[in-house]
Amino acid sequence: MKPKIGIYGLTGCAGDQLNILNCEDELLKLFDIFEIKSFVMASRAADESVELDVAFVEGSVSTAKDLEDLLAIRKKSKILVAIGHCAIYGGVQAMFMEKEEWIERYQKVYGKQDAVTLTAPLEPKPLSAYVKVDAALPGCPIEKEPFLKLAGMLIHGVVPKNPDYPVCAECRWKENECLLLKGEICLGPLTNSGCGAICPSHNTGCIGCWGPIAEENYAAEIKLLIDKGYDLDAVIKRFSIFGGTERAEKLRKFLEKEGRK
Amino acid sequence: MRVLKLKKGDFVLFLKSLKRFGELWGPVKKGDSYVYARAEPENFDLKAIRTIIPAKKFFLPKKSTILKFKNGEWREHQEVVNRVIFGLHPCEIHALNIYHKFYSRLYPDTYYLKNREANLIIGLSCIPDDKCFCANTRTSVVDEGFDLFLTDLGDKFLVWIGSPKGETAIRHVGHLFETVTAEDIEDYITWRKERDEAFQLKIPLEGMPEIVSFSYESSIWDVMGEACLSCGTCTMVCPTCTCFDIQDEYDIKAEEMNRERLWYSCVYREYSMVAGGHNFREARSERLKLWYTHKLVGFMSKYGSPACVGCGRCIVSCPVEINILTVVKALKKEKTGAFWERMEVKNA
């Protein structure tokens, strides 16, 4: 019997789901191997009544509806895979790191709290803030090859695993000159590899869109950049964009410790 | 060893004649640095110092498929490319000799050996810059590990023939080569004096294996560990780093699958992690200690020389200035002025 899967999106740009559709040649293989019960981006014929072997979920939990959907997906799925930056780290929408309470920030933008009536807003968080996540596939958006590789691991009963080394590894393999050495802000050492060091290969510093690596030495890099003459605020801003909720917390503590802000 | 003379003007012609041995690779400019690239010999830079990535990439590729699964069975796989690699400096050839010891003795690595077999190695003399210290590591002169070695004397090269393969390489174009004259020898002596006097950097390596061993509990490793970004650059650019990882690439339909071998680094978190999640070197300081102990102590006791050839790559590559120069100085209680020393880096 084919494993049953579902592909879902919470709050995000839907780019991860789109890149699964972009698998093109391999799509037929995917259909062959999996029984896809829900993939609203591809087909409205979704069956939410059945239990799933694997659920792939993109997007952050940013509304009450997101949370409700996520809990339901978790409940009926044996394996839940967070796909893309938003699902794993919270996305760009989770970059906020000021002390101010979330609801005050929300009201600054949207006015009253009940301005949005469709569903109640929540502070954007990654899936892991609410449910157990069994595997994660980083990327912004995810890339086709790593997705197929992960699907391959699942189908062969292998515990999915992503590379645990930074963008710098791929950057050295490409024989690029190190942008940090050239005095640019490059988040390569702090960022999950898998993209093939695309930006540094085009002489642009890594912005960290594949998310923070498990053991990121952000403090050392912040101090290094300040040593090179960068302004602390500029560095913190850059580190926050794709830092997610976890790094936002780390940076807050770092700044407190350094006695600034 | 036979030594002949080649006119500068015949250099391109000679290298082109070697295409029958395989693809031509040599140092070309990339940004402010150099890389070994496939190119026509006119484009090779005779003044190139160190390339970003050393010539080890030809013998242990950055990523290669070593097993292929097809039609229900696994088969050994290797893409062997015949190459002529030009422009290896003495340090680089010494590094390859270290590679050779490592990969051919205790557990001969057939992939490495085949790659070694497929390449014709042409060394090239150089004038050291301020990051070179091969005089310190006694790797500034080389007498084995190459097929041909060219010493650039301005309007001519002296060509050392280091192997039967090298002999074959020049035989086809024997008319380009001349006998070395007394004047050529004079010129070589003058060049050699200039080269030997050009070294600016001296790393105090004296007493090194013992001092590293004695410093195992030194707090200096913790200070460096706080600054280390674990980017892995030191190991990727080091010409004597041999470590690799094995990864399986699964195919959803199990029709075709690959087992990949790729460069890996001992400064990465997972390097010393075992099944169950235990990590023998949880702290970055432990990993740095491993690297320097391996280079300066471990390799020494096993093969009789340090696994450092004085190429200076770690010195120009580490963003936080943890390199052979600052580590050796620090272990000898000297000030280094390095970023890791200047900054009291503490994680929040």
Short mmCIF file of C-alpha atoms in Angstrom, two decimals, chain B residues 6 39 60 63 69 93 101 108 112 116 118 131 139 153 254 283 304 306 315 344:
data_model
loop_
_atom_site.label_atom_id
_atom_site.label_comp_id
_atom_site.label_asym_id
_atom_site.label_seq_id
_atom_site.Cartn_x
_atom_site.Cartn_y
_atom_site.Cartn_z
CA LEU B 6 63.48 24.91 -21.64
CA ALA B 39 42.69 26.54 -19.20
CA LEU B 60 40.27 13.51 -3.33
CA LYS B 63 32.39 15.51 -3.96
CA PHE B 69 22.97 1.38 -7.22
CA ILE B 93 54.03 18.68 -3.71
CA LYS B 101 51.53 8.41 2.85
CA PRO B 108 45.26 1.90 0.53
CA TYR B 112 42.90 8.07 -4.43
CA ARG B 116 47.06 9.79 -8.55
CA ALA B 118 45.78 9.53 -13.86
CA LYS B 131 52.50 34.44 4.40
CA THR B 139 59.32 21.98 2.52
CA LEU B 153 64.87 31.65 -14.18
CA ALA B 254 15.01 3.08 -5.58
CA ALA B 283 33.10 22.08 22.46
CA GLY B 304 58.09 11.63 11.16
CA PRO B 306 54.46 17.64 10.87
CA ILE B 315 46.85 32.37 7.63
CA GLU B 344 36.76 38.57 24.60
#
